[in-house]
Coordinates of C-alpha atoms (C1' of nucleotides) in Angstrom, one line a residue:
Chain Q
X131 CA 0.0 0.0 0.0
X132 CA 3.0 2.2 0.4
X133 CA 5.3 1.6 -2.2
X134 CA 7.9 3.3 -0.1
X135 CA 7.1 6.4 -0.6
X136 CA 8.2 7.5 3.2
X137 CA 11.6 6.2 2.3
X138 CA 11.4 8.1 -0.9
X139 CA 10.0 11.5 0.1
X140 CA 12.3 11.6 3.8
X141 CA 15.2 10.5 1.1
X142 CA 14.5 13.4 -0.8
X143 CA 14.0 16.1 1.9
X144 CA 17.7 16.7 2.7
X145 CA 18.9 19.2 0.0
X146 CA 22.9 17.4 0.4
X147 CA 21.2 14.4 -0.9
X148 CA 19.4 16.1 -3.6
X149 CA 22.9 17.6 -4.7
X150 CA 23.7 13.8 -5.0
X151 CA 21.0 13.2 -7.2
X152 CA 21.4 16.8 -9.2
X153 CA 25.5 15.2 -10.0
X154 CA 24.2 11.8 -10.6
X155 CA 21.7 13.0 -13.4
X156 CA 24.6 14.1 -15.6
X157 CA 26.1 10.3 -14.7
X158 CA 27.4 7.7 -13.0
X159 CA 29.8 8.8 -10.1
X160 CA 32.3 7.6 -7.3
X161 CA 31.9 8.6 -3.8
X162 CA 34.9 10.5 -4.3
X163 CA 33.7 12.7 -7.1
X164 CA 30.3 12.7 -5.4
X165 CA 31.9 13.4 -1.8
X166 CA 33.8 16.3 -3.6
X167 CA 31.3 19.5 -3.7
X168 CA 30.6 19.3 -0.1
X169 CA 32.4 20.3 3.4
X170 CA 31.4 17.0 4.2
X171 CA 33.4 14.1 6.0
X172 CA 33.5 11.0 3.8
X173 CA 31.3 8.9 6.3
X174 CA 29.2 11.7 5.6
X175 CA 28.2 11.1 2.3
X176 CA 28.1 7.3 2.3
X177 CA 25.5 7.7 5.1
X178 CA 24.1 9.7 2.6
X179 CA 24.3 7.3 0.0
X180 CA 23.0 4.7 2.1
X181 CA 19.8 6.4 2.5
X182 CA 19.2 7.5 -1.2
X183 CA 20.0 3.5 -2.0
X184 CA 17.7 1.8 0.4
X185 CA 15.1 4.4 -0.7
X186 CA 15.9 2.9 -4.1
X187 CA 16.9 6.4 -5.9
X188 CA 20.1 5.2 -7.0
X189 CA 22.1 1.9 -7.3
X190 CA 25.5 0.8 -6.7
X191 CA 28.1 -0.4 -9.1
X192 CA 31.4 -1.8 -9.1
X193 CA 34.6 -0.7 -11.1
X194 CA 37.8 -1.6 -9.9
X195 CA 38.3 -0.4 -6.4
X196 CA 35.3 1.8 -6.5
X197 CA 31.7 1.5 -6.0
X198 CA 30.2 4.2 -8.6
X199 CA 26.5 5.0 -8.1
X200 CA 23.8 5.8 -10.8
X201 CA 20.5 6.8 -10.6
X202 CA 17.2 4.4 -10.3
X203 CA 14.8 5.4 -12.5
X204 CA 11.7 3.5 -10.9
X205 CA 11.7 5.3 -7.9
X206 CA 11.5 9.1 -9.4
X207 CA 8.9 7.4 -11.5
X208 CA 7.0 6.6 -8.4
X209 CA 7.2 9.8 -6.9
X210 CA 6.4 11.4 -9.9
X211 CA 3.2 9.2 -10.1
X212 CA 2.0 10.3 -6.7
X213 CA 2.1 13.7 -7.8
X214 CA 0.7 13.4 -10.7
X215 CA -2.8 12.5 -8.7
X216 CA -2.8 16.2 -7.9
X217 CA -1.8 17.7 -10.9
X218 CA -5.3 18.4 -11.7
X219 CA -5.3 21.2 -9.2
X220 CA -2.9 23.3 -10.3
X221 CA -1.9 22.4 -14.1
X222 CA -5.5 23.4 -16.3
X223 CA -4.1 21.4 -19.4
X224 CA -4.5 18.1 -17.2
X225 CA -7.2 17.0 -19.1
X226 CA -5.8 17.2 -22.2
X227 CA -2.5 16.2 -21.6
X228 CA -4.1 12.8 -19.8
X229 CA -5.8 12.9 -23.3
X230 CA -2.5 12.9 -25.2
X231 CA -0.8 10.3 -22.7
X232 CA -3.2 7.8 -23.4
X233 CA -2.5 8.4 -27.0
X234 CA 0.9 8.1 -27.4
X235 CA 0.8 4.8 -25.1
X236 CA -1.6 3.1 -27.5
X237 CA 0.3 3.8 -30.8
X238 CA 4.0 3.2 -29.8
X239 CA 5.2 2.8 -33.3
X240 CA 3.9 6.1 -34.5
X241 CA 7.2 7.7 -34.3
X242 CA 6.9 11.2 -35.9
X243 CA 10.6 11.7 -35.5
X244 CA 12.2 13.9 -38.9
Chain U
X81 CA 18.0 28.4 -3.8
X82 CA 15.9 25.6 -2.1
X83 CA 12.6 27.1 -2.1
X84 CA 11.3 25.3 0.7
X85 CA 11.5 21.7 -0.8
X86 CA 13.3 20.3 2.3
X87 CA 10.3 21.1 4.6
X88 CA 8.3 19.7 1.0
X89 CA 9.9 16.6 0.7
X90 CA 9.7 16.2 4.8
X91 CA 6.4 16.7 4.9
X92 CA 5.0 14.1 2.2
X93 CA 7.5 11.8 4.5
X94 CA 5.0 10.9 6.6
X95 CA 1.9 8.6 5.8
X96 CA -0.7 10.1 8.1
X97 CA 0.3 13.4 6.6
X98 CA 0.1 12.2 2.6
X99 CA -3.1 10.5 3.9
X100 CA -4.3 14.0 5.0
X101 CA -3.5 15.2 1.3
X102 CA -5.4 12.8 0.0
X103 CA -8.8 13.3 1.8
X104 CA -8.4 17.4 1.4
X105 CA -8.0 16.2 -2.5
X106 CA -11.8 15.8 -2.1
X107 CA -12.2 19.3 -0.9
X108 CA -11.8 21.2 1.9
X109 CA -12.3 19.6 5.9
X110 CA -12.3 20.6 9.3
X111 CA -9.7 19.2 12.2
X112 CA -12.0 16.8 13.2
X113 CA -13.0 15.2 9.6
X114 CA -9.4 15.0 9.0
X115 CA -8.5 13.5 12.2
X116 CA -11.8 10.9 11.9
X117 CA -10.0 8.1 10.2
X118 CA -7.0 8.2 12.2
X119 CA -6.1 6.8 15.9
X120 CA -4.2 9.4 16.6
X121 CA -4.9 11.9 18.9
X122 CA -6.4 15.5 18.0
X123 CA -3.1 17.3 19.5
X124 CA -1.5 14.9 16.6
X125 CA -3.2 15.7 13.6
X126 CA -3.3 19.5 14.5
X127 CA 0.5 19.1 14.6
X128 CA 0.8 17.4 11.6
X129 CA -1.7 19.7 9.6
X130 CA 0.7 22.6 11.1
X131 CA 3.7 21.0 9.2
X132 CA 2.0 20.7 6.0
X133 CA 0.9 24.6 6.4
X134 CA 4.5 25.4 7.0
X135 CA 5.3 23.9 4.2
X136 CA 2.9 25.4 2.1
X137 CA 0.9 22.1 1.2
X138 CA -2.3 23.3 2.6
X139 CA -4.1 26.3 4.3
X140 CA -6.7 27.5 7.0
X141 CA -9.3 29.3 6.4
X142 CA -12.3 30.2 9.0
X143 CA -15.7 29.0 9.1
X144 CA -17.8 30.2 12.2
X145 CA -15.9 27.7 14.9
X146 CA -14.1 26.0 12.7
X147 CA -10.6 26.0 10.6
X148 CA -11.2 24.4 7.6
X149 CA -8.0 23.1 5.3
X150 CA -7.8 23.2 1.7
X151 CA -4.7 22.3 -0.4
X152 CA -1.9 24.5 -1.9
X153 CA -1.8 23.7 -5.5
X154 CA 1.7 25.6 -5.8
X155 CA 3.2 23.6 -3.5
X156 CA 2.0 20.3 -5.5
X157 CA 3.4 22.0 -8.4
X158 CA 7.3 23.3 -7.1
X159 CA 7.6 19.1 -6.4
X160 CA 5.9 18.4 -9.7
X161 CA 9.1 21.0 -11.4
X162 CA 11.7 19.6 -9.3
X163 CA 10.8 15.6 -10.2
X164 CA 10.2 17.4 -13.9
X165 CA 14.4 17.3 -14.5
X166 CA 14.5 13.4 -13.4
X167 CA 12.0 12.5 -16.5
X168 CA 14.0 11.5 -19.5
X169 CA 15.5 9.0 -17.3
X170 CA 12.3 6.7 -17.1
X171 CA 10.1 8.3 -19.3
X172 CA 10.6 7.7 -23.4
X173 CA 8.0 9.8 -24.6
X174 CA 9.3 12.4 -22.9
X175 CA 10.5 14.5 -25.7
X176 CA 7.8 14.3 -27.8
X177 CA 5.1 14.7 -24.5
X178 CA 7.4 18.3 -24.0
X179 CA 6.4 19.1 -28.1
X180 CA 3.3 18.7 -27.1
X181 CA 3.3 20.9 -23.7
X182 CA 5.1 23.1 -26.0
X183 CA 2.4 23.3 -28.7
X184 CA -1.2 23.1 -26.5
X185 CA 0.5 26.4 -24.3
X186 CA 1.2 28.3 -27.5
X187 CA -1.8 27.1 -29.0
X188 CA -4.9 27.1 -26.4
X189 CA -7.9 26.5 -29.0
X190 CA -6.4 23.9 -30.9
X191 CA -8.4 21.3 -29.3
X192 CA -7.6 17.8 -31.1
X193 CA -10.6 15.6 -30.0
X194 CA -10.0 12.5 -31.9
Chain G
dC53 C1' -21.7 36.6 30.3
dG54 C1' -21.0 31.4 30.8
dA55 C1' -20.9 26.9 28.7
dG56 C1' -19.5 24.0 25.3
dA57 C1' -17.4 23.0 20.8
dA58 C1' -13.3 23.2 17.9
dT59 C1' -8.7 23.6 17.7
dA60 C1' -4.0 25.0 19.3
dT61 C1' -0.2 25.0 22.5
dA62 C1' 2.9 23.3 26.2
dG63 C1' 5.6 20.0 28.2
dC64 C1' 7.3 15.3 28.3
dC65 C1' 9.2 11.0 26.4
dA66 C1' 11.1 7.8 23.0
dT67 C1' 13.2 7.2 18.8
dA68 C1' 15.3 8.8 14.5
dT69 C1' 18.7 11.4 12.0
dA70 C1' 22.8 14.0 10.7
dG71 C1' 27.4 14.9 11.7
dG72 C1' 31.9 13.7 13.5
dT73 C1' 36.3 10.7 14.4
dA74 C1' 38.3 6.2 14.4
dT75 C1' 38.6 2.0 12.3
dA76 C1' 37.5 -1.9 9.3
dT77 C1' 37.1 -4.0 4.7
dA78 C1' 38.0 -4.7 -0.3
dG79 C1' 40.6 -4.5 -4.3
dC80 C1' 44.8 -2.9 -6.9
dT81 C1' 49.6 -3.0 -7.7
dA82 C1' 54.5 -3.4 -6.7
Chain P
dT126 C1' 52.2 -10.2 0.8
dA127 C1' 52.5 -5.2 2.0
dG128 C1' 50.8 -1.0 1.2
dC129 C1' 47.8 2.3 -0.9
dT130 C1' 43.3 3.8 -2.4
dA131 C1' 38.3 3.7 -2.0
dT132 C1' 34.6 3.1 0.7
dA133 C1' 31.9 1.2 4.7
dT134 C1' 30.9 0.5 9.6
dA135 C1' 31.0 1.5 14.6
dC136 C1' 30.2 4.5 18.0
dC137 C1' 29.2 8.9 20.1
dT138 C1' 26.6 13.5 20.4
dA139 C1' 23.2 16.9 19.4
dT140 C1' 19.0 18.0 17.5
dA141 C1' 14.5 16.9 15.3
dT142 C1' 10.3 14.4 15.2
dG143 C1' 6.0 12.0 16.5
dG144 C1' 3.0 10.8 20.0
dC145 C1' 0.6 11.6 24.4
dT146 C1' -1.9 14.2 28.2
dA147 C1' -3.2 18.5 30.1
dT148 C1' -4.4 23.0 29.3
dA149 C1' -5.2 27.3 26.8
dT150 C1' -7.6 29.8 23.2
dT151 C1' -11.3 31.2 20.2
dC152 C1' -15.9 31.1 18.6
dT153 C1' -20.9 30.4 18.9
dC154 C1' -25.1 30.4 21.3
dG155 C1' -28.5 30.7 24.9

DNA sequence: CGAGAATATAGCCATATAGGTATATAGCTA
DNA sequence: TAGCTATATACCTATATGGCTATATTCTCG
């Protein structure tokens, strides 16, 4: 019934942790690199990293002697889904766009790229 | 630079309080509706209803003896932007959906009904 | 005004969280 | 294997958070 989403929204409410997320969007990262920007200890930021992976935001990998993380897709999909059960109250295209969505769902092959 | 999304994010963190959300989604209540389906004490819920003010998810108004709630729709929305920058990672249409967007805002009238 | 209803505030406790330093672990590389 | 690098874990401290009971505040109404 939950899906998480205390994991994911308590994840989400430190703005260091955010940062994390912000780097990892332009790629995959070391703890190092992501450890970098911030006056942070070390321990710091794997607590840190900790929390954003057990709230399933990102993923670890393994490259050599380091542990780079990425981001998980599925959970900002999820957050984005709960939200998206109040859009109608603020975004007056809702209806439309739902309109669109459904389209564009049922007619995968109808790519009007070029 | 943060625009209030810690105490956002903090907020939605908590399932009584997302619950909350979701009844006020069917229009506006008093303490005591809200605080109907829930074991918690009325001391509770008011404190958790004053967290969601402070973070700009809902407001009071004033009804006789009452203080009814109603949600924030711009707070809905800052979360719905900041989630917005995640999207190309798990969403494919994504692109074409911002066309769209794109189109329907510079375009109101052009209402494509099937 | 006085009583009662609706809600807020105060004060207390238990647990969670963020940060730090010290130390452990894992994988290269000489 | 020894030593170096990268990262994780343990443990401690301070503060924040959620819940409770008791009490205060604010209206409405007779």
């Amino acid at each position: 019934m939950d899906d998480g989403l205390n994991e994911l929204f308590s994840a989400l409410s430190d703005p260091t942790r955010r940062a994390i997320l912000g780097r990892l969007a332009y790629g995959k990262a070391t703890v190092a690199e992501l450890a970098k920007p911030f006056k942070l200890s070390q321990p710091a930021i794997s607590k840190h990293l900790k929390v954003l992976e057990e709230a399933g935001l990102i993923r670890s990998g393994r490259e050599a002697n380091s542990r780079p993380r990425e981001l998980e897709p599925d959970a900002f999909k999820k957050i984005s889904d709960w939200i998206a059960d109040y859009r109608r109250f603020w975004d007056q295209n809702f209806d439309r766009l739902d309109d669109y969505l459904s389209t564009v769902q049922g007619n995968e092959n109808d790519k009007s790229g070029d």
